[in-house]
Coordinates of C-alpha atoms in Angstrom, one line a residue:
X2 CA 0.0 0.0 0.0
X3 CA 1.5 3.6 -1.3
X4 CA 1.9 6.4 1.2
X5 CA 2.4 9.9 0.3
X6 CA 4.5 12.7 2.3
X7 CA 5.0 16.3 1.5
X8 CA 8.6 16.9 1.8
X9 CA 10.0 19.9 2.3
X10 CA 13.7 20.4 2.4
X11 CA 17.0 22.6 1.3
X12 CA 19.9 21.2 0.4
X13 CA 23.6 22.9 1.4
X14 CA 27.5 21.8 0.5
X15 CA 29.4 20.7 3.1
X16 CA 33.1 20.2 4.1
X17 CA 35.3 18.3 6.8
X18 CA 34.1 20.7 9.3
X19 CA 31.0 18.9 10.0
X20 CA 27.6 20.8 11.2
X21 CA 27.3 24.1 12.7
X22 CA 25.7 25.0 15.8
X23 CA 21.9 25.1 15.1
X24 CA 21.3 26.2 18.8
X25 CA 20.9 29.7 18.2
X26 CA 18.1 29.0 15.7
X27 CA 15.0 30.8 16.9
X28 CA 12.2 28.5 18.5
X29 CA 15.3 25.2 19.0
X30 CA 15.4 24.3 22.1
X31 CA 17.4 21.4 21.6
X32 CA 19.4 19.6 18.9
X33 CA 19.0 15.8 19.5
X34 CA 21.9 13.5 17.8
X35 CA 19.8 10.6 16.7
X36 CA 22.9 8.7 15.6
X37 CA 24.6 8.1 12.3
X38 CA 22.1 5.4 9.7
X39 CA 23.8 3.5 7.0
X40 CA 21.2 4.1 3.6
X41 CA 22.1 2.0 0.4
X42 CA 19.8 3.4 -2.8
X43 CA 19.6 1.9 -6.2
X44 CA 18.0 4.7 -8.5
X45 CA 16.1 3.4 -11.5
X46 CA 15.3 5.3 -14.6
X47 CA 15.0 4.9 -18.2
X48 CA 18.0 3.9 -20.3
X49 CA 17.8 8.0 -21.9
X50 CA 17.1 9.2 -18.2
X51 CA 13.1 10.1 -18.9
X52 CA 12.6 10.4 -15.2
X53 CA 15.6 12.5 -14.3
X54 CA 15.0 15.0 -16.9
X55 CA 11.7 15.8 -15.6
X56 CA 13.4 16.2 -12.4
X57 CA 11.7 12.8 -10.6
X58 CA 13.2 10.4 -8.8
X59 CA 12.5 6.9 -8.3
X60 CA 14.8 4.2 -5.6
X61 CA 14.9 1.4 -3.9
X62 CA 16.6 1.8 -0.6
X63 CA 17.6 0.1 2.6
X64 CA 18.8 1.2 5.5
X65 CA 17.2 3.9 8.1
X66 CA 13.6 4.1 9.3
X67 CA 11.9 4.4 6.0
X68 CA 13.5 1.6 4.1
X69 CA 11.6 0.8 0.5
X70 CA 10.6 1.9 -2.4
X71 CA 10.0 5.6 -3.1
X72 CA 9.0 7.9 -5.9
X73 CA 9.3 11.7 -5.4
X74 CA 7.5 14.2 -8.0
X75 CA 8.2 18.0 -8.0
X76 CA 5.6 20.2 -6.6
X77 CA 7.9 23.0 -6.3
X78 CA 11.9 24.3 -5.7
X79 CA 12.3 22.8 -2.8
X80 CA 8.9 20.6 -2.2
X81 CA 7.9 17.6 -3.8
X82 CA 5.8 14.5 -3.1
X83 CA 7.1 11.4 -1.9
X84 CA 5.0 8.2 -2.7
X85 CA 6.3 5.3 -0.6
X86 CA 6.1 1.4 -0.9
X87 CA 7.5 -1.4 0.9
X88 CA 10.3 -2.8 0.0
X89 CA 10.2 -5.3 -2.1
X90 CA 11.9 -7.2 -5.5
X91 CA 10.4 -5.7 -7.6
X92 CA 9.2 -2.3 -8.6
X93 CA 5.7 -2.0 -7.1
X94 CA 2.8 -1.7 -9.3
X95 CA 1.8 1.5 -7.6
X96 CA 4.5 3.2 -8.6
X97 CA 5.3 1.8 -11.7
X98 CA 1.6 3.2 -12.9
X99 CA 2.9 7.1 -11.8
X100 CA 5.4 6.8 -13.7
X101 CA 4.4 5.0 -17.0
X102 CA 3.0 8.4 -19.0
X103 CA 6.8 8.8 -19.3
X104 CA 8.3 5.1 -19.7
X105 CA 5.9 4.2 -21.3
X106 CA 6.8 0.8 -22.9
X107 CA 10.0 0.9 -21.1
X108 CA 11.6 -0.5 -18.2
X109 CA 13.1 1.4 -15.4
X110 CA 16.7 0.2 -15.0
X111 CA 19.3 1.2 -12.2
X112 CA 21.0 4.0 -12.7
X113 CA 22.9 4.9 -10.2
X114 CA 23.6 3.2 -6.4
X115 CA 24.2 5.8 -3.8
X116 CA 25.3 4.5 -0.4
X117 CA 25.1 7.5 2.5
X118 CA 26.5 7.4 5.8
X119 CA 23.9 10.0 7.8
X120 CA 24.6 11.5 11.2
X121 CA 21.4 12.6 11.9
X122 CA 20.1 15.7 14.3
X123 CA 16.2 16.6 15.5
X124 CA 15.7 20.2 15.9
X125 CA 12.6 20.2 18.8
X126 CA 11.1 23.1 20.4
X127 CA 10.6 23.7 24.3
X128 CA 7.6 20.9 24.6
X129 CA 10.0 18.3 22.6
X130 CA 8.0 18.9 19.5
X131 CA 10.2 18.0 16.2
X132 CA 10.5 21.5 13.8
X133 CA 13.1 19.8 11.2
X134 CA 15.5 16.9 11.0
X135 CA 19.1 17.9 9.9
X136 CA 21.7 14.9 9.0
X137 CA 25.0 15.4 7.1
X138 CA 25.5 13.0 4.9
X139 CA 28.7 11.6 3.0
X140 CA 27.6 10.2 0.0
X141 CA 29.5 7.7 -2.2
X142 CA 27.8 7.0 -6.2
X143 CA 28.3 4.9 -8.1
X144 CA 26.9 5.0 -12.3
X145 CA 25.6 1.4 -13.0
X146 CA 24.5 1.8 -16.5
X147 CA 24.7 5.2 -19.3
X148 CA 27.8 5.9 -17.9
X149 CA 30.5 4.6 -15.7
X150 CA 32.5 6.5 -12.7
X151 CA 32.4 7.2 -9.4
X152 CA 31.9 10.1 -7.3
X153 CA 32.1 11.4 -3.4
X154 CA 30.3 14.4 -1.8
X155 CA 29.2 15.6 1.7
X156 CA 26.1 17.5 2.0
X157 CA 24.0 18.7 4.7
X158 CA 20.3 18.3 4.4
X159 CA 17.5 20.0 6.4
X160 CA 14.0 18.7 6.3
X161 CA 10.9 20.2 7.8
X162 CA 8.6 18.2 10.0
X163 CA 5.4 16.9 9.1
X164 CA 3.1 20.0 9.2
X165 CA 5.8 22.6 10.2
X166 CA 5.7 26.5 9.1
X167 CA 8.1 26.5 5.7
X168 CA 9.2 29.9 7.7
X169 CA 11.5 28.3 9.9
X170 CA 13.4 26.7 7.1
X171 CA 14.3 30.5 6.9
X172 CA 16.0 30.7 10.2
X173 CA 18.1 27.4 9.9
X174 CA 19.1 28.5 6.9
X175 CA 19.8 32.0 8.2
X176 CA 22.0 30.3 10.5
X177 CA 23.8 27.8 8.1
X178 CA 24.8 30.8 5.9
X179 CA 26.3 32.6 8.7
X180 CA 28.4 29.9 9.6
X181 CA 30.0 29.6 6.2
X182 CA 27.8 26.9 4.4
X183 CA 26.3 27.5 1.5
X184 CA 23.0 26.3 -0.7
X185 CA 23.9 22.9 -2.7
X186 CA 24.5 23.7 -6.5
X187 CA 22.4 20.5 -7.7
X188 CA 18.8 19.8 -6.7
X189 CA 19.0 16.4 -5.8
X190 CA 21.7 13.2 -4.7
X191 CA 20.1 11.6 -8.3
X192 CA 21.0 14.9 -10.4
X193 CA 25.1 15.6 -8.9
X194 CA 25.6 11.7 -9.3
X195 CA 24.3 11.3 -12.7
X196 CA 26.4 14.6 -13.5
X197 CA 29.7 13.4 -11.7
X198 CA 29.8 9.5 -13.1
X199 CA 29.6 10.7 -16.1
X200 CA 30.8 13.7 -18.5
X201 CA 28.2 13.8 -20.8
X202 CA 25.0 15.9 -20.4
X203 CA 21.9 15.2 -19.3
X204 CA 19.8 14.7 -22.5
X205 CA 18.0 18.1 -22.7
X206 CA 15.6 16.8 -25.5
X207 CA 13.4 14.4 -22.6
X208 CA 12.3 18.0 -21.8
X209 CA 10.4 18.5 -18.4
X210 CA 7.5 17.1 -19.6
X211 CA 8.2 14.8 -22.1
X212 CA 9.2 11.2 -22.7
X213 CA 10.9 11.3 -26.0
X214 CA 13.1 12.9 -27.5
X215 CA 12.9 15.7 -29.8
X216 CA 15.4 16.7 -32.9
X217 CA 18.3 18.6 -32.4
X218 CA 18.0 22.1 -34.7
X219 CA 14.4 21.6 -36.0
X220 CA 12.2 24.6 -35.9
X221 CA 10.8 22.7 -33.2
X222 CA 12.8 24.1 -30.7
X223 CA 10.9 25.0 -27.3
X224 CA 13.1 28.0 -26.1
X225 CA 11.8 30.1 -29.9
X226 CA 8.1 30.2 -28.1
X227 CA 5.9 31.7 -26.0
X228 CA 6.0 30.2 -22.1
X229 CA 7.9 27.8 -20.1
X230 CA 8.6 24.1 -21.3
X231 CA 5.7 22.6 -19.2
X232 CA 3.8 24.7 -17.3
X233 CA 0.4 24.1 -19.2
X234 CA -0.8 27.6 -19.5
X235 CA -2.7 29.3 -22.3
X236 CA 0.5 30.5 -24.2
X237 CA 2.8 31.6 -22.3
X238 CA 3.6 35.0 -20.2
X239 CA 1.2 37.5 -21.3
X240 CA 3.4 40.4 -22.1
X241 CA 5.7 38.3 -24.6
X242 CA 6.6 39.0 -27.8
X243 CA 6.9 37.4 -30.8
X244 CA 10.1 39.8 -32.7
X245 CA 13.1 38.9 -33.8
X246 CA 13.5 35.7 -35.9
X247 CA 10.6 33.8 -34.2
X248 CA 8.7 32.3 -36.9
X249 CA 4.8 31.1 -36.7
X250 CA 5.6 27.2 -36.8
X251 CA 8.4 27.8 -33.6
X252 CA 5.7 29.5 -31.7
X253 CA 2.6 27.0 -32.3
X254 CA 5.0 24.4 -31.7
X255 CA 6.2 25.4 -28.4
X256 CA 2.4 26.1 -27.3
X257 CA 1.4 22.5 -28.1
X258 CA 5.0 21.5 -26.1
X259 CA 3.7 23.5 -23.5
X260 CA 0.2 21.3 -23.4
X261 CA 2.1 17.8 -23.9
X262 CA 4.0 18.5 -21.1
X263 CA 1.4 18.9 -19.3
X264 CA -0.8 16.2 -20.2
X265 CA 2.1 14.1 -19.3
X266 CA 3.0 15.7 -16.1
X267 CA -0.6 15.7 -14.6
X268 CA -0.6 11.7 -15.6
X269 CA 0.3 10.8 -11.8
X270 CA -1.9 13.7 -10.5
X271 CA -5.3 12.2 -12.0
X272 CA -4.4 8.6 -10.9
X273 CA -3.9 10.1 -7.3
X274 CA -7.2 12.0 -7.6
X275 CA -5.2 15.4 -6.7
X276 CA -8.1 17.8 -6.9
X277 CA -8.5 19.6 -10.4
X278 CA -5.7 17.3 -11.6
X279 CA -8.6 16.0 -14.2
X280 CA -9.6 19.0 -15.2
X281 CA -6.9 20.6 -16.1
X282 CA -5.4 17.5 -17.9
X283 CA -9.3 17.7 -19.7
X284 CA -8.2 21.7 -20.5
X285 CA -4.5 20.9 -22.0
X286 CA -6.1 17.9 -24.0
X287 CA -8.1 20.4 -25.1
X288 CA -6.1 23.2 -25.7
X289 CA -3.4 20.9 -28.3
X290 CA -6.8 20.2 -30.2
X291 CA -8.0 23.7 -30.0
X292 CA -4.6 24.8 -31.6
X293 CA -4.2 21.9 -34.4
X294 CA -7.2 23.1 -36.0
X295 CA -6.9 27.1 -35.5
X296 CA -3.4 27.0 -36.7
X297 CA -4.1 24.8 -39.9
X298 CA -2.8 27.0 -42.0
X299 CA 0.7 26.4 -40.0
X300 CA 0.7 22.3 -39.5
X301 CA -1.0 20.0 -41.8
X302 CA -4.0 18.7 -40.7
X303 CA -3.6 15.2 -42.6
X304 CA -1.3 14.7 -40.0
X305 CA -2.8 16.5 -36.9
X306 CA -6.4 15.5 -37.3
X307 CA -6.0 11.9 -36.2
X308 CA -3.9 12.8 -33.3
X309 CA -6.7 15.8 -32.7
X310 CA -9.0 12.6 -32.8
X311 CA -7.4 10.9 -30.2
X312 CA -7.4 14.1 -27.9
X313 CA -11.2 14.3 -28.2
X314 CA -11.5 10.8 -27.2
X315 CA -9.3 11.4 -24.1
X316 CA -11.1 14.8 -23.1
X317 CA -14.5 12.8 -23.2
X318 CA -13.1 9.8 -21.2
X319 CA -11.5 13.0 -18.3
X320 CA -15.1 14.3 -18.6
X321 CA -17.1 11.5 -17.5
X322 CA -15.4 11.5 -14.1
X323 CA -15.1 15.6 -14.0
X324 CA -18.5 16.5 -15.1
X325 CA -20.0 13.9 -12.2
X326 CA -17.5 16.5 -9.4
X327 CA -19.1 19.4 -11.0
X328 CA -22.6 18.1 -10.8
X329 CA -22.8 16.4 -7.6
X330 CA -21.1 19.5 -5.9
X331 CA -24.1 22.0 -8.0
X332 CA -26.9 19.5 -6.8
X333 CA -25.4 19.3 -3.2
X334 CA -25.5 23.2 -2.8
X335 CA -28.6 23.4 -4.2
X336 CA -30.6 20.8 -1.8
X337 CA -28.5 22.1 1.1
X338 CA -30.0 25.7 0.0
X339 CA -33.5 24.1 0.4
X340 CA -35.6 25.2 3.1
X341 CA -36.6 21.9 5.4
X342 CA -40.1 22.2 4.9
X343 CA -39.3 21.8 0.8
X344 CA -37.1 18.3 1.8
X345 CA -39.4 15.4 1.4
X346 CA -38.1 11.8 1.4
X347 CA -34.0 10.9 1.6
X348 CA -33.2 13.2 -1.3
X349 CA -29.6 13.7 0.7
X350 CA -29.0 9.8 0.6
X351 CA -30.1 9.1 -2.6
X352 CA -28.5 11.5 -4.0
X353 CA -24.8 10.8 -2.1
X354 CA -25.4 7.2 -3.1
X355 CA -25.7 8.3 -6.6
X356 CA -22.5 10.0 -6.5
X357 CA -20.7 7.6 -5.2
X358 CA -21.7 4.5 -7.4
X359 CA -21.0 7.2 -10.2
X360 CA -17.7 7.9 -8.8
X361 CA -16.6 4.5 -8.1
X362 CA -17.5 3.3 -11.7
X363 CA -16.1 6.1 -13.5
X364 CA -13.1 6.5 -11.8
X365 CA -12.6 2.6 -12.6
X366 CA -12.8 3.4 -15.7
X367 CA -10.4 6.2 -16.0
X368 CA -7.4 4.6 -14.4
X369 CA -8.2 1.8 -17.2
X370 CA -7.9 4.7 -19.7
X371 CA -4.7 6.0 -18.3
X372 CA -3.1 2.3 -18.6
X373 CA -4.5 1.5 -22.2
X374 CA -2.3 0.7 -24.9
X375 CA -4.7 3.8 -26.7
X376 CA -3.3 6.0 -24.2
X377 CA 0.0 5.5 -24.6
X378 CA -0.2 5.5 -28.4
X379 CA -1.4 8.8 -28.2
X380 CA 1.3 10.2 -25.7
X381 CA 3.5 8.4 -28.7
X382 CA 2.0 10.2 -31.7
X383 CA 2.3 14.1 -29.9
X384 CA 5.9 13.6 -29.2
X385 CA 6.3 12.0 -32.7
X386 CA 4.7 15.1 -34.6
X387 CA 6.4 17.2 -32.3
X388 CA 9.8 16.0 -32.7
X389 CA 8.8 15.8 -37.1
X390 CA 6.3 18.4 -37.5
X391 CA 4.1 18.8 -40.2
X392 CA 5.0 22.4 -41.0
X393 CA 3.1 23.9 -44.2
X394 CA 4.0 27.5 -45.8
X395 CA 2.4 29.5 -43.4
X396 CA 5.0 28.1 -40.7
X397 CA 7.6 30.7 -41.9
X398 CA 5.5 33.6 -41.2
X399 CA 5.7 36.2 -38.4
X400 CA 3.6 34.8 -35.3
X401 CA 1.5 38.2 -34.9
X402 CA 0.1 37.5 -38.5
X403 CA -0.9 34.5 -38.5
X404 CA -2.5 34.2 -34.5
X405 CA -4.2 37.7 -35.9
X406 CA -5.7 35.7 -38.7
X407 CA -6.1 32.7 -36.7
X408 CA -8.2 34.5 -34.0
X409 CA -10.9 36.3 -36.2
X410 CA -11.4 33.5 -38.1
X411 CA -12.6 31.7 -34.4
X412 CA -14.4 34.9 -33.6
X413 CA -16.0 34.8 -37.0
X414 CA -17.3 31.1 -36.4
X415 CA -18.2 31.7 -32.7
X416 CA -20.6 34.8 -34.4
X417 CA -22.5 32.4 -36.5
X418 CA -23.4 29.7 -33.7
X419 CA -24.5 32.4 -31.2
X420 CA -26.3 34.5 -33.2
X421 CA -28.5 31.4 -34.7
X422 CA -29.0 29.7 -30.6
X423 CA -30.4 33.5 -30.0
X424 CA -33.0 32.9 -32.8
X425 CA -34.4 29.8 -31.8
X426 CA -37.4 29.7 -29.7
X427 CA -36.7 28.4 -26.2
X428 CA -36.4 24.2 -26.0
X429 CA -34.5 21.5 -27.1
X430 CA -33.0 22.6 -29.9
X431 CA -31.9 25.6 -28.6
X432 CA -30.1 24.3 -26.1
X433 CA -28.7 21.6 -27.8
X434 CA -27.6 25.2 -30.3
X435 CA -26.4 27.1 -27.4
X436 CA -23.9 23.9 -26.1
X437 CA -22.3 23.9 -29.1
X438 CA -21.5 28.2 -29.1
X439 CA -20.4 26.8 -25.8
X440 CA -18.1 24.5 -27.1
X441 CA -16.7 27.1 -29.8
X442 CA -16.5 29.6 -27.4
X443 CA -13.7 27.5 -25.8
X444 CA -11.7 26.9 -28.8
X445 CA -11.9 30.8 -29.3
X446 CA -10.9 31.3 -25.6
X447 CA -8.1 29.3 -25.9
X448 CA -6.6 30.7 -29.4
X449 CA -6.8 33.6 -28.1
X450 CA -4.6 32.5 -24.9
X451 CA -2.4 31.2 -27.4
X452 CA -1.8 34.4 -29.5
X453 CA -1.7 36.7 -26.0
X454 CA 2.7 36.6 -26.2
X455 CA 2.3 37.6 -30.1
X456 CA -1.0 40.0 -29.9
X457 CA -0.5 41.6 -26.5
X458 CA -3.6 43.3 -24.8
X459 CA -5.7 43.0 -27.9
X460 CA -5.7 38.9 -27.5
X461 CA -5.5 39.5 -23.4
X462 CA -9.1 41.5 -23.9
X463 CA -10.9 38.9 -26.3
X464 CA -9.8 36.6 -23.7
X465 CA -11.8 37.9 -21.2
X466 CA -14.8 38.7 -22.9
X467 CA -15.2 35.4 -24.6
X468 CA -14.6 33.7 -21.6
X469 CA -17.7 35.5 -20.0
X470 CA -19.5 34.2 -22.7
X471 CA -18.2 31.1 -22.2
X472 CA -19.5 31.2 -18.9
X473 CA -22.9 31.9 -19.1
X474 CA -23.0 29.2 -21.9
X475 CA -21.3 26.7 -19.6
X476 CA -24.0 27.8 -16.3
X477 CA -26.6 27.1 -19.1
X478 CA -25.3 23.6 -19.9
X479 CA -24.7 23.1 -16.1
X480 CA -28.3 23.7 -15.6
X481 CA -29.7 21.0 -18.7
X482 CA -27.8 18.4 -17.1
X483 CA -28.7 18.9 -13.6
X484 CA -32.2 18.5 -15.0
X485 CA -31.5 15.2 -16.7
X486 CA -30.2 14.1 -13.7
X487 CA -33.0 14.9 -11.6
X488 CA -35.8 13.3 -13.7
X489 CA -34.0 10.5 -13.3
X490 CA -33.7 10.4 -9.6
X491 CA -37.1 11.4 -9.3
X492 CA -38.0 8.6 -11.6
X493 CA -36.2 6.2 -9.5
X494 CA -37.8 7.6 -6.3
X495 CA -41.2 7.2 -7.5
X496 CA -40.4 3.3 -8.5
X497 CA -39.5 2.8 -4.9
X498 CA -42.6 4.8 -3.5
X499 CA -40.0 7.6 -2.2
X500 CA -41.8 11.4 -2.6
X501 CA -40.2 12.9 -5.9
X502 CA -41.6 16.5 -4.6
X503 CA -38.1 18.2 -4.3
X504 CA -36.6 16.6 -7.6
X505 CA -39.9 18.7 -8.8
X506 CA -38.7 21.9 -7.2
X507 CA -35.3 21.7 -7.3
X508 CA -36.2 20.9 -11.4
X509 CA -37.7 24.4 -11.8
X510 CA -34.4 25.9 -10.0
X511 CA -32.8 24.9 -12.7
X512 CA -35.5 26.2 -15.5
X513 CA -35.1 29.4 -13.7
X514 CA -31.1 29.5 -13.7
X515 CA -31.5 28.6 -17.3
X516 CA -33.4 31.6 -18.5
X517 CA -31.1 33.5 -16.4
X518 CA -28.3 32.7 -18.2
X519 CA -30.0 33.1 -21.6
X520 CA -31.2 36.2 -20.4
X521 CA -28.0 37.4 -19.9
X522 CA -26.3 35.9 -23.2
X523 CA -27.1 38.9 -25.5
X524 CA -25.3 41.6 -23.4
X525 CA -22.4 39.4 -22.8
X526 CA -21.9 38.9 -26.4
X527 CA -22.4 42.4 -27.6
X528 CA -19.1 43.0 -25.4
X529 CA -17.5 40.4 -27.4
X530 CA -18.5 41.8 -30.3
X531 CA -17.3 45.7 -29.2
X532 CA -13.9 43.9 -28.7
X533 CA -11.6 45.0 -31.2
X534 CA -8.3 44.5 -32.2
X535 CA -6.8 40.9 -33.6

């Protein structure tokens, strides 16, 4: 059974002189020697160091009170996850599924063995309560395969306790830095032994997201575009620029990097059930699809629409479990909202056991998703076209000219599908019209997130006004499946001789929050419209 631990820690160089006095710290009390622990580590990795190059590590260790198997994930400089397991042979399939959206088909392998010798000291406060364990270890590596060599370091760690104030971290390392030690130049044991047993570098093409690699000098290159390699954001920083030599097909290309890396990197996230992890894997599935087919005229779509097919499959399967949160949390507020007197029958019950039977069998079904050879086929094919792009003329054009053209051809589109749902008489068929403006209205949204570093405020306006749009649209979709939902738990109800009186009025809520949001449809659009500018 997997464990997880927030650790938080800083890492420092250290010489023959040992550790300083950490008595003066603010809030020690004490500094308790706990005694020197003997830790042997076999790192395992891909043969082209996948893991490593998105900055995760994965070991086998023994030795010390938390002997085993663990995989740690960045969360941030300085904080990441640790996932534990019990030691074992072999690598637990817990952790073998974290990791698989980047081996993939591969096999983890050792890498490197690090065997520590650490003389380890508890910081505690006045009541004997631990604030951060501090050990100095004298680490020997050793490269067991990409490499050979050997390497020998001494290193001072300090790790907060479980549920300590990050703040303190500030006053140990106040004192370390006054006492002559300084912050460690590499992150991690993993990343100074891979770069001390052996010279070569660190293949830069894995990227931080990605599990393949990519071709050296292609116009592919991720540091031409907008953003940072894998954060997952609509196009980058929003005050870029797209001068200098920066062509169209460099910036599209290092958007859709941007959203593979994060499809990959939120992988462990969903299978965790880290809140909004689906979500926003559902949004950067979304996004690459968005941008294959508003940037046609830069990539080919022979080539992109199957891979654009393969997205829409993988949003839908991410939505099955993300639309149940989103209604179950609506319909939750909404019956909690009820006055008691309007509460007739176990609408609270049946409803929670809905939920969960929902839950349970989608989110079955997900983790099947995430461990499908379609999955992985797909996560294949994006680094493929990314690494051998499909780039057509436009590709050689200046970014701001072709997002520009891009964008108003989106607008022009979103026009025609809202203007005709405002024609139709209220119904069926006008909602069924308005969900798909609501649907273009997020492909517009997110090319114009994508053109923002090119177009500046222009883009960063259209943004926001299509997004309101976009979100009366989405409160009107809410409400047509909430009603779905509830004439079928009122059905059930009735079978079973329960009262279906609330389904009834929590029903018209939703007819009401529906005309609401079609009321207010026309005015939000006319600001869309006033936008000007791309």
């Amino acid at each position: 059974m997997a464990e997880t631990k927030r650790e938080i820690e800083r890492k420092y160089a250290a010489d023959d002189s040992g550790l300083p006095d950490l008595t003066g710290v603010a809030g020690v009390a004490a500094v308790l020697d706990q005694g020197v622990a003997e830790l042997d580590a076999t790192y395992y990795d891909t043969p082209d160091l996948r893991l490593a190059a998105a900055s995760i590590t994965l070991r086998r260790r023994t030795g010390g009170s938390d002997a085993g198997w663990h995989l740690k994930l960045p969360v941030s400089p300085g904080v990441r996850d640790e996932i534990r397991a019990p030691l074992s042979g072999t690598l637990p399939p817990a952790l073998a599924a974290l990791v698989r959206s980047r081996v993939r088909d591969g096999e983890p392998v050792p890498v490197v063995r690090l065997r520590s010798a650490r003389d380890v000291r508890h910081l505690v406060d006045a009541d004997g309560a631990l604030l951060a364990e501090v050990s100095l270890d004298t680490v020997r590596a050793e490269r067991l395969s990409g490499g050979s060599g050997t390497a020998q370091w001494t290193e001072i760690e300090v790790e907060l306790a479980d549920g300590g104030d990050p703040a303190f971290l500030d006053r140990v390392d106040k004192r370390l830095r006054k006492a002559g030690v300084r912050p460690a130049k590499s992150p991690s044991k993993l990343a100074r032994a891979l770069a001390e047993t052996d010279p070569g570098p660190l293949d830069a093409g894995a990227g931080a997201g990605s599990a393949g690699k990519e071709s050296p000098g292609k116009e592919s290159s991720g540091k031409e575009g907008p953003g940072g390699a894998g954060s997952g954001k609509g196009g980058g920083g929003k005050k870029g620029s797209s001068g200098g030599h920066v062509t169209a097909g460099a910036y599209v290309l290092a958007y859709l990097r941007e959203q593979r890396d994060a499809i990959v990197a939120l992988d462990p996230a969903v299978r965790q059930e880290v809140p909004d992890a689906v979500h926003s894997m559902r949004v950067a599935t979304r996004r690459t699809r968005s941008a294959f087919r508003s940037y046609a005229k830069v990539l080919d779509r022979a080539v992109t629409d199957p891979v654009g097919a393969e997205l829409k499959w993988l949003a839908g399967e991410l939505g099955v479990d993300r639309d149940r949160e989103v209604l179950t949390a609506h319909l939750t507020a909404a019956l909690d909202d009820l006055p008691a007197t309007l509460v007739a029958g176990p609408v609270h019950d049946r409803l929670h056991s809905w939920a969960r039977e929902r839950h349970g069998g989608s989110r079955r079904h997900l983790i099947g998703v995430l461990d499908s050879r379609r999955y992985l086929n797909l996560l294949d094919a994006l680094d493929a076209l990314l690494a051998d792009p499909p780039l057509r003329r436009a590709a050689a054009a200046k970014p701001a000219k072709v997002a520009a053209k891009a964008v108003r051809k989106d607008v022009r589109k979103l026009s025609v599908l809202v203007e005709e749902a405002l024609w139709l008489p209220p119904g069926q068929e006008r909602d069924v019209a308005l969900h798909e403006a609501r649907k273009r209205a997020k492909r517009t949204r997110y090319a114009a997130e994508a053109a923002e570093p090119a177009l500046g405020a222009p883009a960063r306006k259209l943004v926001k006004s299509v997004k309101s749009v976009q979100k009366v649209l989405g409160e009107h979709q809410d409400s047509v499946m909430a009603r779905t939902t509830l004439g079928e738990l009122a059905a059930v109800a009735h079978a079973t001789g329960e009262s279906a009186f609330t389904y009834g009025v929590l029903y018209g809520r939703e007819e009401h929050r529906a005309a609401l949001s079609e009321a207010a449809l026309p005015e939000r659009w006319e600001k869309v419209r006033r936008t000007t500018a791309v």
